[in-house]
Amino acid sequence: MPTTVPAIADVTASDSALRRFLHGLPGVDAVGLEARAASLGTRSIKTTAKAYAIDLAISMIDLTTLEGADTPGKVRALCAKGANPDPTDRTTPRTAAICVYPDMVATAKEALAGTGIKVASVATAFPAGRAALPVKLADTRDAVAAGADEIDMVIDRGAFLAGRYLETFELIQAVKAECLRAGGTSRPEAGGGSAARLKVIFETGELSTYDNIRRASWIGMLAGADFIKTSTGKVGVNATPANTLLMLEAVRDFRAQTGIQVGVKPAGGIRTTKDAIKFLVLVNETAGEDWLSNEWFRFGASSLLNDLLMQRQKLSTGRYSGPDYVTVD
């Protein structure tokens, strides 16, 4: 049953009000959640549907490089791959975005000019989020000023796990305000604007329980997240079918109660076409067709694209080309 949401201003008026709301959310049946995620993952996808799913998955990728050794040349090469994933087949869709550190935003923006591909930037002291609020906001401000279309922020997991829910909410709100300084609104259904869209990363592998993931999801949505995102890809446990299913249920229920649609981005550990298709089935069966576009669902990935391209080539030629026939990231 969808959660009943009082007025957002009432829920977030104080730490005690927010705590009361979050701890009033239905508890997560872990066994049931994992069983449903596993069951949906066994769905058989036939050839025509598989070809559609592969192209859809390619179009949903935030092609990512977030390494200390990133160079302008590496970022430009990644942008070229996102714009033209398979040079032998111009019908291959482009990726949704290229995701980089803030200091690489300007390089990516220049390389992607005219392609329609978004530039996403991590921010707020990614990946640990261990910095003072002014530093986190400056990080965001720099990325938006450099031209980032999307900001992938991290919450302070320490604050959240210590029960400082309002502090977590206010951090997201403050970062959202920086995104909105670009002008307009970042929620498309509200019309207007070129503001950066905000993705809020929970680092689900560090939140310990499904109940915490549900609570974090609601904090993010109440604070104005345009997307809720599982992970940084920098810890041992990242996106899983179960934690993504839980977040999909949250965005579905949030829209049912508020009319506001929020996207979902699983990130980290999704490497194969089979994995990607399982996640698309989760989207379709849980949130519905309205989320089956890159406007509302993304994959945070670096290696997934290559496997999707190899499977796409196999479907079109009948032959498995192998990794030597796609570019190395």
Coordinates of C-alpha atoms in Angstrom, one line a residue:
M1 CA 0.0 0.0 0.0
P2 CA 1.4 3.4 -0.9
T3 CA 2.6 5.5 2.0
T4 CA 0.4 8.5 2.8
V5 CA 2.5 11.7 2.7
P6 CA 1.4 14.7 4.7
A7 CA 2.4 18.1 3.5
I8 CA 6.2 18.1 2.8
A9 CA 6.6 21.2 4.9
D10 CA 4.9 19.5 7.9
V11 CA 7.0 16.3 7.6
T12 CA 10.3 18.3 7.4
A13 CA 9.4 21.0 9.9
S14 CA 11.7 19.5 12.6
D15 CA 14.0 16.6 13.1
S16 CA 11.4 14.9 15.3
A17 CA 8.6 15.3 12.7
L18 CA 10.9 13.9 10.0
R19 CA 12.0 11.0 12.3
R20 CA 8.3 10.2 13.1
F21 CA 7.4 10.1 9.4
L22 CA 10.4 8.0 8.4
H23 CA 10.1 5.5 11.2
G24 CA 6.4 5.3 10.4
L25 CA 7.1 3.9 6.9
P26 CA 6.2 0.2 6.5
G27 CA 9.0 -2.1 7.4
V28 CA 10.7 -3.9 4.5
D29 CA 10.1 -7.7 4.2
A30 CA 13.7 -8.6 3.2
V31 CA 12.8 -12.2 2.3
G32 CA 9.9 -11.1 0.2
L33 CA 11.8 -8.3 -1.5
E34 CA 14.7 -10.5 -2.5
A35 CA 12.4 -13.3 -3.7
R36 CA 10.4 -10.9 -5.9
A37 CA 13.7 -9.4 -7.3
A38 CA 15.0 -12.9 -8.0
S39 CA 11.7 -14.0 -9.6
L40 CA 11.5 -11.0 -12.0
G41 CA 15.1 -11.7 -12.9
T42 CA 14.1 -15.0 -14.4
R43 CA 11.8 -13.5 -17.1
S44 CA 12.6 -14.8 -20.6
I45 CA 13.2 -12.0 -23.1
K46 CA 12.9 -13.1 -26.8
T47 CA 14.9 -11.9 -29.7
T48 CA 12.8 -8.9 -30.8
A49 CA 12.3 -7.7 -27.3
K50 CA 16.0 -8.3 -26.5
A51 CA 17.1 -6.1 -29.4
Y52 CA 14.8 -3.3 -28.1
A53 CA 16.0 -3.8 -24.6
I54 CA 19.7 -3.6 -25.6
D55 CA 19.1 -0.3 -27.5
L56 CA 17.1 1.1 -24.6
A57 CA 19.8 0.1 -22.1
I58 CA 22.5 1.8 -24.2
S59 CA 20.5 5.0 -24.3
M60 CA 20.2 4.9 -20.5
I61 CA 23.9 4.6 -19.7
D62 CA 25.8 7.3 -17.8
L63 CA 29.2 6.4 -19.2
T64 CA 31.5 7.1 -16.4
T65 CA 35.1 7.7 -15.6
L66 CA 35.9 8.7 -12.0
E67 CA 39.5 7.9 -11.4
G68 CA 42.4 9.9 -10.0
A69 CA 44.3 9.3 -13.3
D70 CA 41.6 10.8 -15.5
T71 CA 43.1 13.1 -18.2
P72 CA 41.4 15.4 -20.7
G73 CA 42.4 13.0 -23.4
K74 CA 40.7 10.1 -21.6
V75 CA 37.5 12.1 -21.1
R76 CA 37.4 13.2 -24.8
A77 CA 37.8 9.6 -25.8
L78 CA 35.0 8.6 -23.6
C79 CA 32.8 11.3 -25.0
A80 CA 33.5 10.1 -28.5
K81 CA 32.5 6.6 -27.5
G82 CA 29.3 7.9 -25.9
A83 CA 28.4 9.8 -29.1
N84 CA 29.3 7.0 -31.4
P85 CA 29.4 3.7 -29.5
D86 CA 29.7 1.5 -32.5
P87 CA 31.5 3.1 -35.5
T88 CA 30.5 0.2 -37.7
D89 CA 26.8 0.7 -37.1
R90 CA 25.5 4.3 -37.0
T91 CA 22.0 3.1 -35.9
T92 CA 23.5 2.4 -32.4
P93 CA 21.9 4.8 -29.9
R94 CA 24.0 7.4 -28.0
T95 CA 24.5 7.1 -24.3
A96 CA 22.5 9.4 -22.0
A97 CA 25.4 11.1 -20.3
I98 CA 29.1 11.2 -19.6
C99 CA 29.8 11.3 -15.9
V100 CA 33.1 12.9 -14.7
Y101 CA 34.7 14.8 -11.8
P102 CA 34.0 18.6 -11.7
D103 CA 37.4 19.6 -13.1
M104 CA 36.6 17.6 -16.2
V105 CA 33.2 19.1 -16.9
A106 CA 34.4 21.8 -19.3
T107 CA 36.4 19.3 -21.3
A108 CA 33.4 16.9 -21.6
K109 CA 31.0 19.8 -22.4
E110 CA 33.2 20.9 -25.3
A111 CA 33.6 17.4 -26.6
L112 CA 29.9 16.7 -26.5
A113 CA 28.7 20.0 -28.1
G114 CA 25.8 19.3 -30.5
T115 CA 25.3 15.6 -29.5
G116 CA 22.5 16.0 -27.1
I117 CA 24.4 13.9 -24.5
K118 CA 24.3 15.3 -21.0
V119 CA 27.4 16.0 -18.9
A120 CA 27.0 14.7 -15.4
S121 CA 29.4 15.6 -12.6
V122 CA 29.8 14.0 -9.2
A123 CA 30.0 16.5 -6.3
T124 CA 29.8 17.1 -2.6
A125 CA 33.2 15.5 -1.8
F126 CA 32.5 12.3 -3.8
P127 CA 32.7 9.4 -2.9
A128 CA 33.0 9.7 0.9
G129 CA 31.1 13.0 1.4
R130 CA 33.4 13.9 4.2
A131 CA 33.7 17.6 4.0
A132 CA 32.2 20.8 5.4
L133 CA 29.0 22.0 3.9
P134 CA 30.6 25.1 2.3
V135 CA 33.1 22.8 0.5
K136 CA 30.3 20.6 -0.7
L137 CA 28.3 23.5 -2.0
A138 CA 31.4 25.0 -3.7
D139 CA 32.1 21.7 -5.3
T140 CA 28.5 21.7 -6.8
R141 CA 28.7 25.4 -7.8
D142 CA 32.0 24.8 -9.7
A143 CA 30.5 21.9 -11.6
V144 CA 27.3 23.8 -12.5
A145 CA 29.3 26.9 -13.5
A146 CA 31.5 24.7 -15.8
G147 CA 28.3 23.5 -17.6
A148 CA 27.2 20.3 -15.8
D149 CA 23.7 19.3 -16.9
E150 CA 23.4 16.9 -14.0
I151 CA 24.9 16.7 -10.5
D152 CA 25.4 13.3 -8.7
M153 CA 25.8 14.2 -5.0
V154 CA 26.6 11.9 -2.1
I155 CA 24.8 12.0 1.2
D156 CA 26.7 12.1 4.5
R157 CA 26.2 8.4 5.5
G158 CA 27.6 9.1 8.9
A159 CA 25.0 11.7 9.6
F160 CA 22.2 9.5 8.3
L161 CA 23.3 6.4 10.2
A162 CA 23.6 8.5 13.4
G163 CA 19.9 9.4 12.9
R164 CA 20.5 13.0 11.9
Y165 CA 17.8 12.9 9.3
L166 CA 17.0 16.6 9.1
E167 CA 20.7 17.3 8.5
T168 CA 20.7 14.9 5.6
F169 CA 17.5 16.5 4.2
E170 CA 18.9 20.0 4.5
L171 CA 22.2 19.0 2.7
I172 CA 20.2 17.7 -0.2
Q173 CA 18.0 20.8 -0.2
A174 CA 21.1 23.1 -0.2
V175 CA 22.7 21.2 -3.1
K176 CA 19.4 21.3 -5.0
A177 CA 19.4 25.1 -4.6
E178 CA 22.8 25.3 -6.2
C179 CA 21.5 23.2 -9.1
L180 CA 18.6 25.6 -9.5
R181 CA 20.8 28.6 -9.7
A182 CA 21.4 27.7 -13.4
G183 CA 17.9 28.9 -14.0
G184 CA 14.4 27.4 -14.3
T185 CA 13.5 24.0 -12.8
S186 CA 15.1 20.7 -13.0
R187 CA 11.9 18.7 -12.8
P188 CA 10.6 18.5 -16.4
E189 CA 7.0 18.1 -15.5
A190 CA 7.1 21.5 -13.9
G191 CA 8.1 23.0 -17.3
G192 CA 10.8 25.5 -18.1
G193 CA 14.4 25.7 -17.3
S194 CA 17.9 24.7 -17.8
A195 CA 18.8 23.9 -14.2
A196 CA 21.0 21.0 -13.5
R197 CA 19.1 17.9 -12.5
L198 CA 20.1 16.4 -9.1
K199 CA 20.9 12.7 -8.5
V200 CA 21.2 11.8 -4.8
I201 CA 23.6 8.9 -4.1
F202 CA 22.8 6.9 -0.9
E203 CA 25.7 4.4 -1.0
T204 CA 23.2 1.6 -0.2
G205 CA 26.1 -0.9 0.5
E206 CA 26.9 1.2 3.6
L207 CA 23.3 1.7 4.9
S208 CA 23.1 -1.8 6.4
T209 CA 19.4 -2.4 6.2
Y210 CA 16.6 -2.2 3.6
D211 CA 14.6 -0.1 6.0
N212 CA 17.4 2.5 5.9
I213 CA 17.4 2.4 2.1
R214 CA 13.7 3.1 2.1
R215 CA 14.1 6.0 4.6
A216 CA 17.0 7.5 2.6
S217 CA 14.9 7.3 -0.6
W218 CA 12.1 9.2 1.0
I219 CA 14.5 11.8 2.5
G220 CA 15.9 12.3 -1.0
M221 CA 12.6 12.7 -2.7
L222 CA 11.2 15.0 0.0
A223 CA 14.3 17.2 -0.4
G224 CA 13.9 17.6 -4.2
A225 CA 16.0 14.9 -5.8
D226 CA 15.3 14.4 -9.5
F227 CA 16.9 10.9 -9.3
I228 CA 17.7 8.6 -6.4
K229 CA 20.9 6.6 -7.0
T230 CA 22.1 3.4 -5.3
S231 CA 25.9 3.8 -5.2
T232 CA 29.2 5.5 -6.0
G233 CA 30.6 2.2 -7.4
K234 CA 33.5 2.7 -5.0
V235 CA 32.5 0.2 -2.3
G236 CA 32.1 -3.6 -2.1
V237 CA 28.3 -3.8 -2.5
N238 CA 26.7 -1.5 -5.1
A239 CA 23.5 -1.8 -7.1
T240 CA 21.6 -5.0 -6.6
P241 CA 18.2 -6.1 -8.0
A242 CA 16.7 -6.0 -4.5
N243 CA 17.9 -2.5 -3.5
T244 CA 16.9 -1.1 -6.9
L245 CA 13.5 -2.8 -6.6
L246 CA 13.0 -1.1 -3.2
M247 CA 13.9 2.3 -4.7
L248 CA 11.6 1.8 -7.6
E249 CA 8.7 1.0 -5.2
A250 CA 9.6 4.3 -3.4
V251 CA 9.5 6.5 -6.5
R252 CA 6.2 4.8 -7.6
D253 CA 4.6 5.4 -4.2
F254 CA 6.0 9.0 -4.1
R255 CA 4.4 9.9 -7.4
A256 CA 1.1 8.3 -6.4
Q257 CA 1.0 10.5 -3.3
T258 CA 2.5 13.8 -4.6
G259 CA 2.2 13.7 -8.4
I260 CA 6.0 14.2 -8.7
Q261 CA 8.0 11.7 -10.7
V262 CA 11.6 10.9 -9.6
G263 CA 14.1 8.8 -11.5
V264 CA 16.2 5.9 -10.3
K265 CA 19.9 5.2 -11.1
P266 CA 21.5 1.9 -10.1
A267 CA 25.3 2.2 -10.3
G268 CA 28.2 -0.1 -9.8
G269 CA 28.5 -3.8 -10.6
I270 CA 26.1 -3.9 -13.6
R271 CA 28.4 -5.3 -16.3
T272 CA 26.5 -7.6 -18.6
T273 CA 23.6 -7.4 -21.0
K274 CA 21.8 -10.0 -19.0
D275 CA 22.1 -7.9 -15.8
A276 CA 20.9 -4.7 -17.6
I277 CA 17.8 -6.5 -19.0
K278 CA 17.0 -7.8 -15.5
F279 CA 16.9 -4.3 -14.2
L280 CA 14.7 -3.1 -17.1
V281 CA 12.2 -5.8 -16.2
L282 CA 12.3 -4.5 -12.6
V283 CA 11.5 -1.0 -13.9
N284 CA 8.6 -2.2 -16.1
E285 CA 7.0 -4.5 -13.5
T286 CA 7.4 -2.2 -10.5
A287 CA 7.3 1.5 -11.5
G288 CA 5.8 1.0 -15.0
E289 CA 6.4 2.2 -18.6
D290 CA 6.6 5.8 -17.5
W291 CA 10.1 5.1 -16.2
L292 CA 11.3 3.3 -19.2
S293 CA 13.3 6.1 -20.7
N294 CA 16.6 7.8 -20.0
E295 CA 14.6 10.7 -18.6
W296 CA 13.8 8.6 -15.6
F297 CA 16.1 5.6 -15.5
R298 CA 19.9 5.4 -15.9
F299 CA 22.7 2.9 -15.5
G300 CA 25.8 4.2 -13.9
A301 CA 28.4 2.1 -15.7
S302 CA 31.8 2.0 -17.3
S303 CA 32.1 -1.5 -18.7
L304 CA 28.4 -2.3 -19.4
L305 CA 28.4 -0.6 -22.7
N306 CA 31.0 -3.0 -24.3
D307 CA 28.9 -6.1 -23.5
L308 CA 25.7 -4.4 -24.8
L309 CA 27.6 -3.6 -28.0
M310 CA 28.9 -7.2 -28.4
Q311 CA 25.4 -8.6 -27.9
R312 CA 23.9 -6.1 -30.3
Q313 CA 26.4 -7.1 -32.9
K314 CA 25.6 -10.8 -32.4
L315 CA 21.9 -10.1 -32.9
S316 CA 22.4 -8.2 -36.1
T317 CA 25.1 -10.4 -37.7
G318 CA 24.5 -13.8 -36.1
R319 CA 28.2 -13.9 -35.0
Y320 CA 29.8 -13.1 -31.7
S321 CA 32.5 -10.6 -32.4
G322 CA 34.2 -10.6 -29.0
P323 CA 35.8 -7.8 -27.0
D324 CA 38.5 -7.0 -29.7
Y325 CA 35.7 -5.5 -31.8
V326 CA 34.7 -2.8 -29.3
T327 CA 36.9 0.0 -28.0
V328 CA 38.7 -0.3 -24.7
D329 CA 37.8 2.3 -22.1

